[in-house]
N, CA, C and O atoms as CSV, one atom per row, in Angstrom:
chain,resi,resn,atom,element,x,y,z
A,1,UNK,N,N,-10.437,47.168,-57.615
A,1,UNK,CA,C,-9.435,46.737,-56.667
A,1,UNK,C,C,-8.198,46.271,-57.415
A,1,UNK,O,O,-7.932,45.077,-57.555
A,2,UNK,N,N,-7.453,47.263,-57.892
A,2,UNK,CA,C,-6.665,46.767,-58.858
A,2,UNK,C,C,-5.297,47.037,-58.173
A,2,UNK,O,O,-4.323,47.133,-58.920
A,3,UNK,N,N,-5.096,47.186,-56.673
A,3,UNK,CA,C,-3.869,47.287,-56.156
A,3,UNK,C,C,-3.633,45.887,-55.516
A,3,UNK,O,O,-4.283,44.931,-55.939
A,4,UNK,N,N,-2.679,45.723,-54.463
A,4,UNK,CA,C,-1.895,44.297,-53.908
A,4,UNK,C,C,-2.878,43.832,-52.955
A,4,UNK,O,O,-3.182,42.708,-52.556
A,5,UNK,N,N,-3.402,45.302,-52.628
A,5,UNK,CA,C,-4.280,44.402,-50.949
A,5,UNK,C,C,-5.032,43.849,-51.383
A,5,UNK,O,O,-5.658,44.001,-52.432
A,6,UNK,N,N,-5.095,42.668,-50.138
A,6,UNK,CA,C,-6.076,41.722,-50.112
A,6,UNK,C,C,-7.133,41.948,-49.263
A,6,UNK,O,O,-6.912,41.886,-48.054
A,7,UNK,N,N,-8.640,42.287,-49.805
A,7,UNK,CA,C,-9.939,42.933,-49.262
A,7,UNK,C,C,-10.729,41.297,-48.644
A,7,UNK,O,O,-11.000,40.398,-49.440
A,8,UNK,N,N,-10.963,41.194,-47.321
A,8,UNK,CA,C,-12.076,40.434,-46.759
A,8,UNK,C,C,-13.048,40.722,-47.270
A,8,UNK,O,O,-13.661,39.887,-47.935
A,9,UNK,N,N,-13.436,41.841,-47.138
A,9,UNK,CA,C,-15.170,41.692,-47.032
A,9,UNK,C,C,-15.281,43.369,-47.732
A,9,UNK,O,O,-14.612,44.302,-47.288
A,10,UNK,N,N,-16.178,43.489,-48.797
A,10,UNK,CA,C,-16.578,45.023,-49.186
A,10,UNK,C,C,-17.750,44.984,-49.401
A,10,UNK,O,O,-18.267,43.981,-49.892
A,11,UNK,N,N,-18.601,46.324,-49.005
A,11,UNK,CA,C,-19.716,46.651,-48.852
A,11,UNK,C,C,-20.443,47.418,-50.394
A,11,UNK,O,O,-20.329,48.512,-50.946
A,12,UNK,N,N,-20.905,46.652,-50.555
A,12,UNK,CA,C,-22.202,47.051,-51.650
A,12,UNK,C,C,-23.106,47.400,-51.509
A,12,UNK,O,O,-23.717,46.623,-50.776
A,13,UNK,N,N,-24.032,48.707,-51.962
A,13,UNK,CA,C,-24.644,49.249,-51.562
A,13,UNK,C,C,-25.741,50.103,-53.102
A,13,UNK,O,O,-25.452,50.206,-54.294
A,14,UNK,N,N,-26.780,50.481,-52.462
A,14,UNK,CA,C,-27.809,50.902,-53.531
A,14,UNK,C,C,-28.892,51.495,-52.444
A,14,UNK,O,O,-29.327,51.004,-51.402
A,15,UNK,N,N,-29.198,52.950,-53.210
A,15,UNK,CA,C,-29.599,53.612,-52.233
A,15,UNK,C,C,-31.289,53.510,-53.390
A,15,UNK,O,O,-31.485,53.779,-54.575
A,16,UNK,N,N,-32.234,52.968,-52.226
A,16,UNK,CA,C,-33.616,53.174,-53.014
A,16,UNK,C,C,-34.486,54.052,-52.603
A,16,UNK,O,O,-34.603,54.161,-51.383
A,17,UNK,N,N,-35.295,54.878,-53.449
A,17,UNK,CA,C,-36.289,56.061,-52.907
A,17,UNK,C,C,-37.405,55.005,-52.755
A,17,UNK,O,O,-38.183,54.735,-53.670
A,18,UNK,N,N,-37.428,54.504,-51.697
A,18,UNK,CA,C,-38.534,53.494,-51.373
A,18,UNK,C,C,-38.733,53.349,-49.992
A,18,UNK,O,O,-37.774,53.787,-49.356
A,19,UNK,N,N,-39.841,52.786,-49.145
A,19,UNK,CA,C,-39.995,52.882,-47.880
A,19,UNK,C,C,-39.348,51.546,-47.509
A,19,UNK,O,O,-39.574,50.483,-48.087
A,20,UNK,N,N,-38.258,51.779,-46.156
A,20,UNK,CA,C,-37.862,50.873,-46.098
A,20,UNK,C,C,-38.149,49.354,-45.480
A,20,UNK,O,O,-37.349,48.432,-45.320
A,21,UNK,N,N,-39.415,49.412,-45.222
A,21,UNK,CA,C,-40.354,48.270,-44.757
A,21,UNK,C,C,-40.945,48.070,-45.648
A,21,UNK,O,O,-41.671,47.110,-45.389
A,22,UNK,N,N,-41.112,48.432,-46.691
A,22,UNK,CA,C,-41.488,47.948,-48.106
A,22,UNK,C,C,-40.513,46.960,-48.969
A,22,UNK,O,O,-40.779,45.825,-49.365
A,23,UNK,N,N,-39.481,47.600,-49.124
A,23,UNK,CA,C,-38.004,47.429,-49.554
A,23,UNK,C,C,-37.437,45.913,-48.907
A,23,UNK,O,O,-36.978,45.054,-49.659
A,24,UNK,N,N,-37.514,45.760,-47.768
A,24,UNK,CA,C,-37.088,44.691,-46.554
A,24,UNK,C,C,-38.170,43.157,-46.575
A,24,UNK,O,O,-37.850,41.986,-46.371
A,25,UNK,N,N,-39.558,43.782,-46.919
A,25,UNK,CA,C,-40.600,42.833,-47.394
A,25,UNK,C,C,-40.593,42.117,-48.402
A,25,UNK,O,O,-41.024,40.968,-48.500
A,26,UNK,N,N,-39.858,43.091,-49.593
A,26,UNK,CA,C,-40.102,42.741,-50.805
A,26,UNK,C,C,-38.591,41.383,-51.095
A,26,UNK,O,O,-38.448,40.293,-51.648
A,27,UNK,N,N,-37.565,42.609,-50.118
A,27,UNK,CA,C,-36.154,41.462,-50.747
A,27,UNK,C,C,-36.582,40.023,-49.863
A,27,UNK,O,O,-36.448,39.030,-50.578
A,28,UNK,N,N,-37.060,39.710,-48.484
A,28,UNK,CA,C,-37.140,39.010,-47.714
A,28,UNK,C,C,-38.067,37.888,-48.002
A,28,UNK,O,O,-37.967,36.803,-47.428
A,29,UNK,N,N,-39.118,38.198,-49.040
A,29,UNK,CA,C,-39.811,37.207,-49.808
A,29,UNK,C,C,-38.683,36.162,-50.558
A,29,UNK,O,O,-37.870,36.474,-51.428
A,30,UNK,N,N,-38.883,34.910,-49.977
A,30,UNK,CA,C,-37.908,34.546,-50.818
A,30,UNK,C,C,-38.628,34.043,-52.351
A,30,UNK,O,O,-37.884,33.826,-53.307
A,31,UNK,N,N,-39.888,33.909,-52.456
A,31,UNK,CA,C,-40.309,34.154,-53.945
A,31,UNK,C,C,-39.996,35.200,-54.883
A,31,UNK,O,O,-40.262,35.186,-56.085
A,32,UNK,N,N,-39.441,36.061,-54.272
A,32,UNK,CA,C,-39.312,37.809,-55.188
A,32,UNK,C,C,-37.582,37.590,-55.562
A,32,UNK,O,O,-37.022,38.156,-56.501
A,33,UNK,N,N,-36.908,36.631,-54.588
A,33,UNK,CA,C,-35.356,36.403,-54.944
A,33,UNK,C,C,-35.180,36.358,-56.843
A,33,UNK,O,O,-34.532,37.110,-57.572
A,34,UNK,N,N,-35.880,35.388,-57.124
A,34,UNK,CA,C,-35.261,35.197,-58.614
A,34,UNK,C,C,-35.380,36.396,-59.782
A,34,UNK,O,O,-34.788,36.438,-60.861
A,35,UNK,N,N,-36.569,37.596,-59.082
A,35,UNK,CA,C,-36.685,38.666,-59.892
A,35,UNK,C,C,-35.282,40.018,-59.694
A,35,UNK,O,O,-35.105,40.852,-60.582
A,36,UNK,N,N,-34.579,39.997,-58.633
A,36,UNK,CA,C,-33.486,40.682,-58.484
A,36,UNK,C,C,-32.435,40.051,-58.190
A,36,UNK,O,O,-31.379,40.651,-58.385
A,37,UNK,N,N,-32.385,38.835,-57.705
A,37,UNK,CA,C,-30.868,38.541,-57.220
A,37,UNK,C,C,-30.653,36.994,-58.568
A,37,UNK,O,O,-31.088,35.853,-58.415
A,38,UNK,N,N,-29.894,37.511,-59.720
A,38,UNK,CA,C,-29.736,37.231,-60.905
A,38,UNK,C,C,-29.197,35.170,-60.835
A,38,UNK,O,O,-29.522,34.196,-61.514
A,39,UNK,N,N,-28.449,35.338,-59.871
A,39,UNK,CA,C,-27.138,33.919,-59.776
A,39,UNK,C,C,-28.290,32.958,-59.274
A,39,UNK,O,O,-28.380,31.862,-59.829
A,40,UNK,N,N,-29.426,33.378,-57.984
A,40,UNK,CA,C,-30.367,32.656,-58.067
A,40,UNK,C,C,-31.609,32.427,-59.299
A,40,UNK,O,O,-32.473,31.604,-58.995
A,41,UNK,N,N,-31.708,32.929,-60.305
A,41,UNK,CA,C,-32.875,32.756,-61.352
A,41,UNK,C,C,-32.280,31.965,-62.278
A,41,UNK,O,O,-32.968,31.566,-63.217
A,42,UNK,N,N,-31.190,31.674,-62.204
A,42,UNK,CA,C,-30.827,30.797,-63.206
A,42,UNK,C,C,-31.600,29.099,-63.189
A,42,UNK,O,O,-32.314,29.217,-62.193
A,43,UNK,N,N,-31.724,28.359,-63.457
A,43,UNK,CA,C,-32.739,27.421,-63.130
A,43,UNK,C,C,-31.746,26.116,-63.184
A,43,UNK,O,O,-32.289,25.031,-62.980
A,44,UNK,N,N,-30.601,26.128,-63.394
A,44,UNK,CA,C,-29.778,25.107,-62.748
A,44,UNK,C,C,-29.410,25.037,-61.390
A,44,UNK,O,O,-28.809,24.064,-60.935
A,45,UNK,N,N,-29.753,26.061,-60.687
A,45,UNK,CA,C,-29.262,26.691,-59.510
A,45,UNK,C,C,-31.157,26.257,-58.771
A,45,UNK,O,O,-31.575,26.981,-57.868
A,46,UNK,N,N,-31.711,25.533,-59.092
A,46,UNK,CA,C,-32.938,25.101,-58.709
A,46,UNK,C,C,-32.961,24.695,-57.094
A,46,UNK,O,O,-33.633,25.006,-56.110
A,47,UNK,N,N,-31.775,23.773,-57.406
A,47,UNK,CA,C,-31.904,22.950,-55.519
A,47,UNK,C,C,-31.283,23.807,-54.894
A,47,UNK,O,O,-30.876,23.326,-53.836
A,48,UNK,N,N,-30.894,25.258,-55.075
A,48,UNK,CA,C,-29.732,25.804,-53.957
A,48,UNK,C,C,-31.488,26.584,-53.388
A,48,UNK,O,O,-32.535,27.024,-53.863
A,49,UNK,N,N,-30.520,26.222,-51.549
A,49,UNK,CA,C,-31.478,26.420,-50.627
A,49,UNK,C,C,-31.026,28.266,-50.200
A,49,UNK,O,O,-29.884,28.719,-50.277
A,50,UNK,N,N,-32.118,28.957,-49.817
A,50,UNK,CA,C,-31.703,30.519,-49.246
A,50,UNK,C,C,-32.665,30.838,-47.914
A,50,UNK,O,O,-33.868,31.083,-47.824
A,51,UNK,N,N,-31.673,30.732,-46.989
A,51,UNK,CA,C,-32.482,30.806,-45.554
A,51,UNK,C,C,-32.296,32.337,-44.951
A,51,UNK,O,O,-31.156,32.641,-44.601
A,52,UNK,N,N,-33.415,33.377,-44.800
A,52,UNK,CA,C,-33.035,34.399,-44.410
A,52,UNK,C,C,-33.351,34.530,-42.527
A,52,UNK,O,O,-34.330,34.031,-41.974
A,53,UNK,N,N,-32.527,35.119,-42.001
A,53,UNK,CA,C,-32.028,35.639,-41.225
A,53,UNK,C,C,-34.404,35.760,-40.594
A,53,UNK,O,O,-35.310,35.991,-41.395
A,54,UNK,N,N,-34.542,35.566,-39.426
A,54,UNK,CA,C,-35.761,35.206,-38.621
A,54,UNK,C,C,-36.444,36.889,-39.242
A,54,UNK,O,O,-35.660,37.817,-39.443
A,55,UNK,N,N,-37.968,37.048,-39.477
A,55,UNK,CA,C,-38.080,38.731,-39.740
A,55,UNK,C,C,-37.849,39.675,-38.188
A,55,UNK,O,O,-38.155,39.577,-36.999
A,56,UNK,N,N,-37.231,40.453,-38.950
A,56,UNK,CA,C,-37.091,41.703,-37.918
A,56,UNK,C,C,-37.656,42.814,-38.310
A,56,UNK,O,O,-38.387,42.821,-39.300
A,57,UNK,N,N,-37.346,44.158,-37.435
A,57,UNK,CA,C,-37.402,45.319,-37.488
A,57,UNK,C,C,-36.744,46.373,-37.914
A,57,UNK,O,O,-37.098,47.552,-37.892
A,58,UNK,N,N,-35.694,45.863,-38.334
A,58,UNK,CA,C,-34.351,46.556,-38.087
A,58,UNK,C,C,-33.648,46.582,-39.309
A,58,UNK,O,O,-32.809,47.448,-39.556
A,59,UNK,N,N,-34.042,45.398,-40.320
A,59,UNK,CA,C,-33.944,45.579,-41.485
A,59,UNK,C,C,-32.414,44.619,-41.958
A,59,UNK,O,O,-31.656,44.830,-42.905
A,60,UNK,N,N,-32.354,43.553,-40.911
A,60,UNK,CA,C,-31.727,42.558,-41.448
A,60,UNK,C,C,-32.207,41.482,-42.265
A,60,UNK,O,O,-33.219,40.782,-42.213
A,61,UNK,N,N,-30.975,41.545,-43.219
A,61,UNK,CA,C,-31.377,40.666,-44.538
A,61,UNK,C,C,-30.491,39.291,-44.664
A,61,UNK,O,O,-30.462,38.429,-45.542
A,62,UNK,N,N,-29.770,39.441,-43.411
A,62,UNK,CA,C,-28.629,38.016,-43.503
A,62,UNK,C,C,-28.999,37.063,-44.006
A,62,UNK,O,O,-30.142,36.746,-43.677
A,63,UNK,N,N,-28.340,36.206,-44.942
A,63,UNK,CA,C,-28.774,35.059,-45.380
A,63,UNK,C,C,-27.979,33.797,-45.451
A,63,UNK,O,O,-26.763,33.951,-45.336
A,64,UNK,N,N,-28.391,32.655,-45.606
A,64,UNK,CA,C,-27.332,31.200,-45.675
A,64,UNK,C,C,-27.571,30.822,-46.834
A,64,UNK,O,O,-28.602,30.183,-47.046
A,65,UNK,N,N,-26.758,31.097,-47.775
A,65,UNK,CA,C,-26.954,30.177,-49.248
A,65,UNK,C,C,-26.493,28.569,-48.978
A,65,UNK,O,O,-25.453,28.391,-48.344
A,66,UNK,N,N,-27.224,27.455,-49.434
A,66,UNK,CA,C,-26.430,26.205,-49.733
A,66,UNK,C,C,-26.618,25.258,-50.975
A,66,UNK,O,O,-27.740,24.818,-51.229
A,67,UNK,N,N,-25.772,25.013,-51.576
A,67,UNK,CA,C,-25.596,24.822,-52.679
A,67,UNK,C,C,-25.971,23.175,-52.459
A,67,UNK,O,O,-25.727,22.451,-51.493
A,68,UNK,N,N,-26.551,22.922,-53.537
A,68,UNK,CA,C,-26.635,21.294,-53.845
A,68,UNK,C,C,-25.522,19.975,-53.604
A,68,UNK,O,O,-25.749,18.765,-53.630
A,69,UNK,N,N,-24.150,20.770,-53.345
A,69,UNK,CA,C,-23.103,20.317,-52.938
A,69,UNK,C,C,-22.628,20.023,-51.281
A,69,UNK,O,O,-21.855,19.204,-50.785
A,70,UNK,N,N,-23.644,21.305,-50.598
A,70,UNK,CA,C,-23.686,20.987,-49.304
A,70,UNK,C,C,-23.027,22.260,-48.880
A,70,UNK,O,O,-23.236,22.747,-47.769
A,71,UNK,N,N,-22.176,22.836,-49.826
A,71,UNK,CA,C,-21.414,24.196,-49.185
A,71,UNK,C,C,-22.238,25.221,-48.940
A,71,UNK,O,O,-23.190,25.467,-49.681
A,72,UNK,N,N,-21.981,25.849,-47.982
A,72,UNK,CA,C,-22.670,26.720,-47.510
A,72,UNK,C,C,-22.029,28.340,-47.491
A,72,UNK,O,O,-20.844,28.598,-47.282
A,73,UNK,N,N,-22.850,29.107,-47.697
A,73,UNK,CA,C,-22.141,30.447,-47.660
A,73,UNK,C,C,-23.210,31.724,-46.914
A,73,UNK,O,O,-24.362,31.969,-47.272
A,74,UNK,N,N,-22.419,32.433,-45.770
A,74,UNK,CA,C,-23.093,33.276,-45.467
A,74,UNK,C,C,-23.129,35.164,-46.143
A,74,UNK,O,O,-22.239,35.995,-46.329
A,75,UNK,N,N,-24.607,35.175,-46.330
A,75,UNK,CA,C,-24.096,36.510,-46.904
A,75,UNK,C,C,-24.840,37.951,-46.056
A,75,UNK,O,O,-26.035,38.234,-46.134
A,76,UNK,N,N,-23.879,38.674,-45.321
A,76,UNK,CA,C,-25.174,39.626,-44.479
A,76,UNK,C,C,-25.552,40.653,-45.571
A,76,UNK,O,O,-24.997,40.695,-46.670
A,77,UNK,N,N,-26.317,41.289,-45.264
A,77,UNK,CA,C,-27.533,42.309,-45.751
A,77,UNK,C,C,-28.349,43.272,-45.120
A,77,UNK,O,O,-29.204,42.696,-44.448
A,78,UNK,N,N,-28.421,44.256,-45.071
A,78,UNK,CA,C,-28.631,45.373,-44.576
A,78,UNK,C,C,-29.600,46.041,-45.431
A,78,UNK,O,O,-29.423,46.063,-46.649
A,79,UNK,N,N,-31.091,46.848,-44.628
A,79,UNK,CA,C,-32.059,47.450,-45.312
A,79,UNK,C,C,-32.211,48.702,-44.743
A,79,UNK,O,O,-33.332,48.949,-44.298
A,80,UNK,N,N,-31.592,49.317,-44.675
A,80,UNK,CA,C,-30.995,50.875,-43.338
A,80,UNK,C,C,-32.071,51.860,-44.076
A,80,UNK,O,O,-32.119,51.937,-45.303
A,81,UNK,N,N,-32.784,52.478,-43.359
A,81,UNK,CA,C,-33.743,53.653,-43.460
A,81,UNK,C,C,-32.642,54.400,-43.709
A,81,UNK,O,O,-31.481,54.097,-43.434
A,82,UNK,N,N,-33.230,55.875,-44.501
A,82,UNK,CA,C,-33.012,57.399,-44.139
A,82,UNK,C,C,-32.882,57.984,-42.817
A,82,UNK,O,O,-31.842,58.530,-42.447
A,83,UNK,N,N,-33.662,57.904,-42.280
A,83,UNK,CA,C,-33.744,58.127,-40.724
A,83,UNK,C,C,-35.133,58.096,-40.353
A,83,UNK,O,O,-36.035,57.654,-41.065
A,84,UNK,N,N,-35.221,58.437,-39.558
A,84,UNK,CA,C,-36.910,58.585,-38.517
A,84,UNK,C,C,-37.348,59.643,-39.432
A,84,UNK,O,O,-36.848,60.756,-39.597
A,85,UNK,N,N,-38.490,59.044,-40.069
A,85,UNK,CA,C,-39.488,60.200,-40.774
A,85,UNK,C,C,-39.144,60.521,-42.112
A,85,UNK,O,O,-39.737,61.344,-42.810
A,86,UNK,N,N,-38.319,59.947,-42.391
A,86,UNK,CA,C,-37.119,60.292,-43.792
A,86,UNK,C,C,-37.306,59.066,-44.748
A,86,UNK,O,O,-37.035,57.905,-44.442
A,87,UNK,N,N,-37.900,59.564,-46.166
A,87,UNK,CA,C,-38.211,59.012,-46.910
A,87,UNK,C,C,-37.158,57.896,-47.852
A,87,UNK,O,O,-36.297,58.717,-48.168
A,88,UNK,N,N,-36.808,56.902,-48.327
A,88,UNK,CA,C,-35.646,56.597,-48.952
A,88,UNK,C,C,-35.076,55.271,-47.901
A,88,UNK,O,O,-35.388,55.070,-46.727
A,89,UNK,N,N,-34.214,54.536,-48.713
A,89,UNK,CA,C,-33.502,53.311,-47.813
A,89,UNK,C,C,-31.852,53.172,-48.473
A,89,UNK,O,O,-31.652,53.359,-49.674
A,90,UNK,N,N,-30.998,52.904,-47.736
A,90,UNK,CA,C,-30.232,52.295,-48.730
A,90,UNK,C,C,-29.989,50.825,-47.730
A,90,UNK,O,O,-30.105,50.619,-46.522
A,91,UNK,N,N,-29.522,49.786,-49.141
A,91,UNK,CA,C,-29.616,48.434,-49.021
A,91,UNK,C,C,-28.055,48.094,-49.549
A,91,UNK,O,O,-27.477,48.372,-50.599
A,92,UNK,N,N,-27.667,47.417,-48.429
A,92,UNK,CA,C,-25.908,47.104,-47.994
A,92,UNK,C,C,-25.488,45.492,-48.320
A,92,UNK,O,O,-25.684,44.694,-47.403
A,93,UNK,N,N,-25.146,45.187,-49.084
A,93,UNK,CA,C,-24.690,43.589,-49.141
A,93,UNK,C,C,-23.273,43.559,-48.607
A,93,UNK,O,O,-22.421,44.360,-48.990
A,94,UNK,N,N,-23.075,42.734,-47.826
A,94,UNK,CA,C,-21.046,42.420,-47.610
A,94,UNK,C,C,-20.655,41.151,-48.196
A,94,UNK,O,O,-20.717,40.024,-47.703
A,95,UNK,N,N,-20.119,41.643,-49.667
A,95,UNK,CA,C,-19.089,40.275,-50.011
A,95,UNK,C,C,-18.407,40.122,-49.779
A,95,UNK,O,O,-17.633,41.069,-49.648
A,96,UNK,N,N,-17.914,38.649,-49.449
A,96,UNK,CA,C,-17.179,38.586,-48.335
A,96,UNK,C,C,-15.587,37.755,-50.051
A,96,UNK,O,O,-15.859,37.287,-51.156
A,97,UNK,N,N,-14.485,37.924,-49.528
A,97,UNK,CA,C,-14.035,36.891,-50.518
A,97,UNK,C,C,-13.628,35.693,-50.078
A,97,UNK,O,O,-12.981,35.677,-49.032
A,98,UNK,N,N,-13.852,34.698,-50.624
A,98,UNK,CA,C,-13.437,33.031,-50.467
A,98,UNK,C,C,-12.281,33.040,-50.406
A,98,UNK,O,O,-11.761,34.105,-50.738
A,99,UNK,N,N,-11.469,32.051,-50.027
A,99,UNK,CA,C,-10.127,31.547,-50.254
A,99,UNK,C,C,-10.177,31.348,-51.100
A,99,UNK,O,O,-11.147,30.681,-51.460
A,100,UNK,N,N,-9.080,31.806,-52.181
A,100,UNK,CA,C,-8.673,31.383,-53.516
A,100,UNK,C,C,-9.228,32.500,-54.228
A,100,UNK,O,O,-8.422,32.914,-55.062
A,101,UNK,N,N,-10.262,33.114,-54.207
A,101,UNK,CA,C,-10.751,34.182,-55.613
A,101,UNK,C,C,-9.447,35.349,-55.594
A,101,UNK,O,O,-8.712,35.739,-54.687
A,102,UNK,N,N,-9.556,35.705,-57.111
A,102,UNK,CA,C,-8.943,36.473,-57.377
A,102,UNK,C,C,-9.571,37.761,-57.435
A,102,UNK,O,O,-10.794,37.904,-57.410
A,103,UNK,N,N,-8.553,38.918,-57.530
A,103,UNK,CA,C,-9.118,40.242,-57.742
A,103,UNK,C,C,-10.210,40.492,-58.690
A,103,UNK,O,O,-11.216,41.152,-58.430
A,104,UNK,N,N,-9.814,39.634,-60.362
A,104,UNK,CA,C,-10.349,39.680,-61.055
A,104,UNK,C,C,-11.970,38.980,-60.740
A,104,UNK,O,O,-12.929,39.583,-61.220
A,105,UNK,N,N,-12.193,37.842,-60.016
A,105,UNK,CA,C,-13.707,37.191,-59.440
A,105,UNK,C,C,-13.576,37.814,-58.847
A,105,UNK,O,O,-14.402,38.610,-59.293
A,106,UNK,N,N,-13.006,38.492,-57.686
A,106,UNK,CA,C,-13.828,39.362,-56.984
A,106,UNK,C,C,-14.462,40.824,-56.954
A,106,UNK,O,O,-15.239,41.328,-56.143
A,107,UNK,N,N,-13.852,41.358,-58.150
A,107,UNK,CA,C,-14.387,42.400,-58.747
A,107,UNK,C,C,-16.016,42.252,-59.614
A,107,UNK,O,O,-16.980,43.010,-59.506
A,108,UNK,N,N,-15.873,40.920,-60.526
A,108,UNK,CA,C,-16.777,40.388,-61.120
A,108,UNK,C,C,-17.975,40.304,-60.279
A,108,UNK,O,O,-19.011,40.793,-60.730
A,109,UNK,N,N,-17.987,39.490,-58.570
A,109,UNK,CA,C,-18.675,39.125,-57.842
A,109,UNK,C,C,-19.695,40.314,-57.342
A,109,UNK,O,O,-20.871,40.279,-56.981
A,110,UNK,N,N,-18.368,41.803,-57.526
A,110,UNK,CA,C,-18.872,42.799,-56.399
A,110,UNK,C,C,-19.991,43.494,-57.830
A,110,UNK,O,O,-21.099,43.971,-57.586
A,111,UNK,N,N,-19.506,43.423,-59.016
A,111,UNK,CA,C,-20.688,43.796,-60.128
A,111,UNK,C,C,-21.533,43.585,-60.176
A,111,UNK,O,O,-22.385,44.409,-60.506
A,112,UNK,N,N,-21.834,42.196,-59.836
A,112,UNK,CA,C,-22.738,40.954,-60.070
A,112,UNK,C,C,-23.941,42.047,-58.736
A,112,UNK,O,O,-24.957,42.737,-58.821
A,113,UNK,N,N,-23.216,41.704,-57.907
A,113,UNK,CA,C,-24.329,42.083,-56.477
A,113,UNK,C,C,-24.787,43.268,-56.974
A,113,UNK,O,O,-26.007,43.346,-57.117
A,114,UNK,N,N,-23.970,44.424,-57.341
A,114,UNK,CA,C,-24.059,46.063,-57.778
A,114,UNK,C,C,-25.366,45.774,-58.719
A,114,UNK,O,O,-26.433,46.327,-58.452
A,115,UNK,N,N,-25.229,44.822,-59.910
A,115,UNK,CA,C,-26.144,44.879,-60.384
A,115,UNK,C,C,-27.476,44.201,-59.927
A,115,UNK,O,O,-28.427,44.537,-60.633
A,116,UNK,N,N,-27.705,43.542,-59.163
A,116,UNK,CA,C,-28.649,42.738,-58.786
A,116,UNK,C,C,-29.315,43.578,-57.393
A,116,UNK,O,O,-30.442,43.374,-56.942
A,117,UNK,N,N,-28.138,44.732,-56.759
A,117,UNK,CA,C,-29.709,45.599,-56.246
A,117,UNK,C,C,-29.820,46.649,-56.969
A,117,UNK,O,O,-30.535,47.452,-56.369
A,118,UNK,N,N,-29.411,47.123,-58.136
A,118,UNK,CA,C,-30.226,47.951,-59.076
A,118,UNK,C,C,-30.975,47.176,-59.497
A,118,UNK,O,O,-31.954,47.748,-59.017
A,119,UNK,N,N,-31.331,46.475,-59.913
A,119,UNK,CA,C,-32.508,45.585,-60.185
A,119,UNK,C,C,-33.749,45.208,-59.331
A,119,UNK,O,O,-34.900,44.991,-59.710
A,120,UNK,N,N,-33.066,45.178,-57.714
A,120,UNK,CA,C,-33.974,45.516,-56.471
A,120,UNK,C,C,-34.859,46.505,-56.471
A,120,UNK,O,O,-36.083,46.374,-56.476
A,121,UNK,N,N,-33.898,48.071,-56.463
A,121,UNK,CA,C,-33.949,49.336,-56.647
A,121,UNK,C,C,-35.783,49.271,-57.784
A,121,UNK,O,O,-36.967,49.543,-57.586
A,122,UNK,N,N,-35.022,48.800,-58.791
A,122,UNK,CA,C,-35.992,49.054,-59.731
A,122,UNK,C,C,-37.228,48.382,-59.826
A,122,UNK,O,O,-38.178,48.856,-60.449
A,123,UNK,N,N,-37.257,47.392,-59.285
A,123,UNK,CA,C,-38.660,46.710,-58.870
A,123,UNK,C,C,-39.462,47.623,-57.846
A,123,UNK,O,O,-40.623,47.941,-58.102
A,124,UNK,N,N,-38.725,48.109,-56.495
A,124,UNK,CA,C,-39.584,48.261,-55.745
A,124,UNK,C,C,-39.639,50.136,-55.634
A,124,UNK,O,O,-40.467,50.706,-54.924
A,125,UNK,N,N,-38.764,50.759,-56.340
A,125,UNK,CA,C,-39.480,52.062,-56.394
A,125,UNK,C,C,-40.413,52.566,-57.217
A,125,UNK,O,O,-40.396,52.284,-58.415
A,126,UNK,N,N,-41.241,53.286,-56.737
A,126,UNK,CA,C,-42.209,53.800,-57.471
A,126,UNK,C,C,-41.992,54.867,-58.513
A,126,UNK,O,O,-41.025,55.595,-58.291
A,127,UNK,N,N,-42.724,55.126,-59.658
A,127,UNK,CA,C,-42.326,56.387,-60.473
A,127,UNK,C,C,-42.921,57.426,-59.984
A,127,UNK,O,O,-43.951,57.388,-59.311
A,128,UNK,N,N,-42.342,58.351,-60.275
A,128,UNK,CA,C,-42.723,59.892,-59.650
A,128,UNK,C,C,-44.261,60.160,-60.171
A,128,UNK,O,O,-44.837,61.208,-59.881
């Protein structure tokens, strides 16, 4: 994002050859969080609370981060099948940007996520 506009919200995405009720189980554990989503495994980051979104069907992953400070941040999440009968998922994060980040954090931010569902990706697909 290296032009003037200023982006709300961009969609991150990682497409897994995995079933997507597998995929949705696995991110929705919030014990399995610290093995893919990196900013939570850090162990200073101990008291931050992660409330996901009630289980569904449908493959929402919305979540409420709150930090030990009290701030709160919402982040939605998406676990979208292939289609009916169709093998494969892809998995959608929307970062959203804060007041104040720059292009430069918010490029950083959108890596950060990029890398943390390849890391999803790679936990929960199987090898051929």
């Amino acid at each position: 994002m290296s032009d003037d506009t200023t982006v709300d919200s961009l969609h991150v995405s990682q497409w897994v050859d995995a079933d997507a009720a597998e995929v949705y189980a696995f991110a929705a554990d919030p014990a399995n969080l610290p093995r893919w989503a990196a900013g939570l495994a850090d162990p200073k980051l101990a008291a931050v609370e992660v409330e996901f979104a009630a289980p569904n069907e449908f493959g929402v992953l919305d979540h409420l981060v709150t930090l030990p400070s009290g701030e709160r941040f919402f982040n939605p999440m998406r676990v979208i099948p292939a289609g009916l009968d169709e093998p494969g998922c892809e998995v959608v994060f929307t970062l959203r940007r804060l007041s104040g980040v720059t292009d430069e954090e918010f490029d950083a931010d959108a890596a950060a996520v990029a890398t943390d569902l390849a890391t999803l990706r790679s936990l929960v697909e199987r090898p051929d």
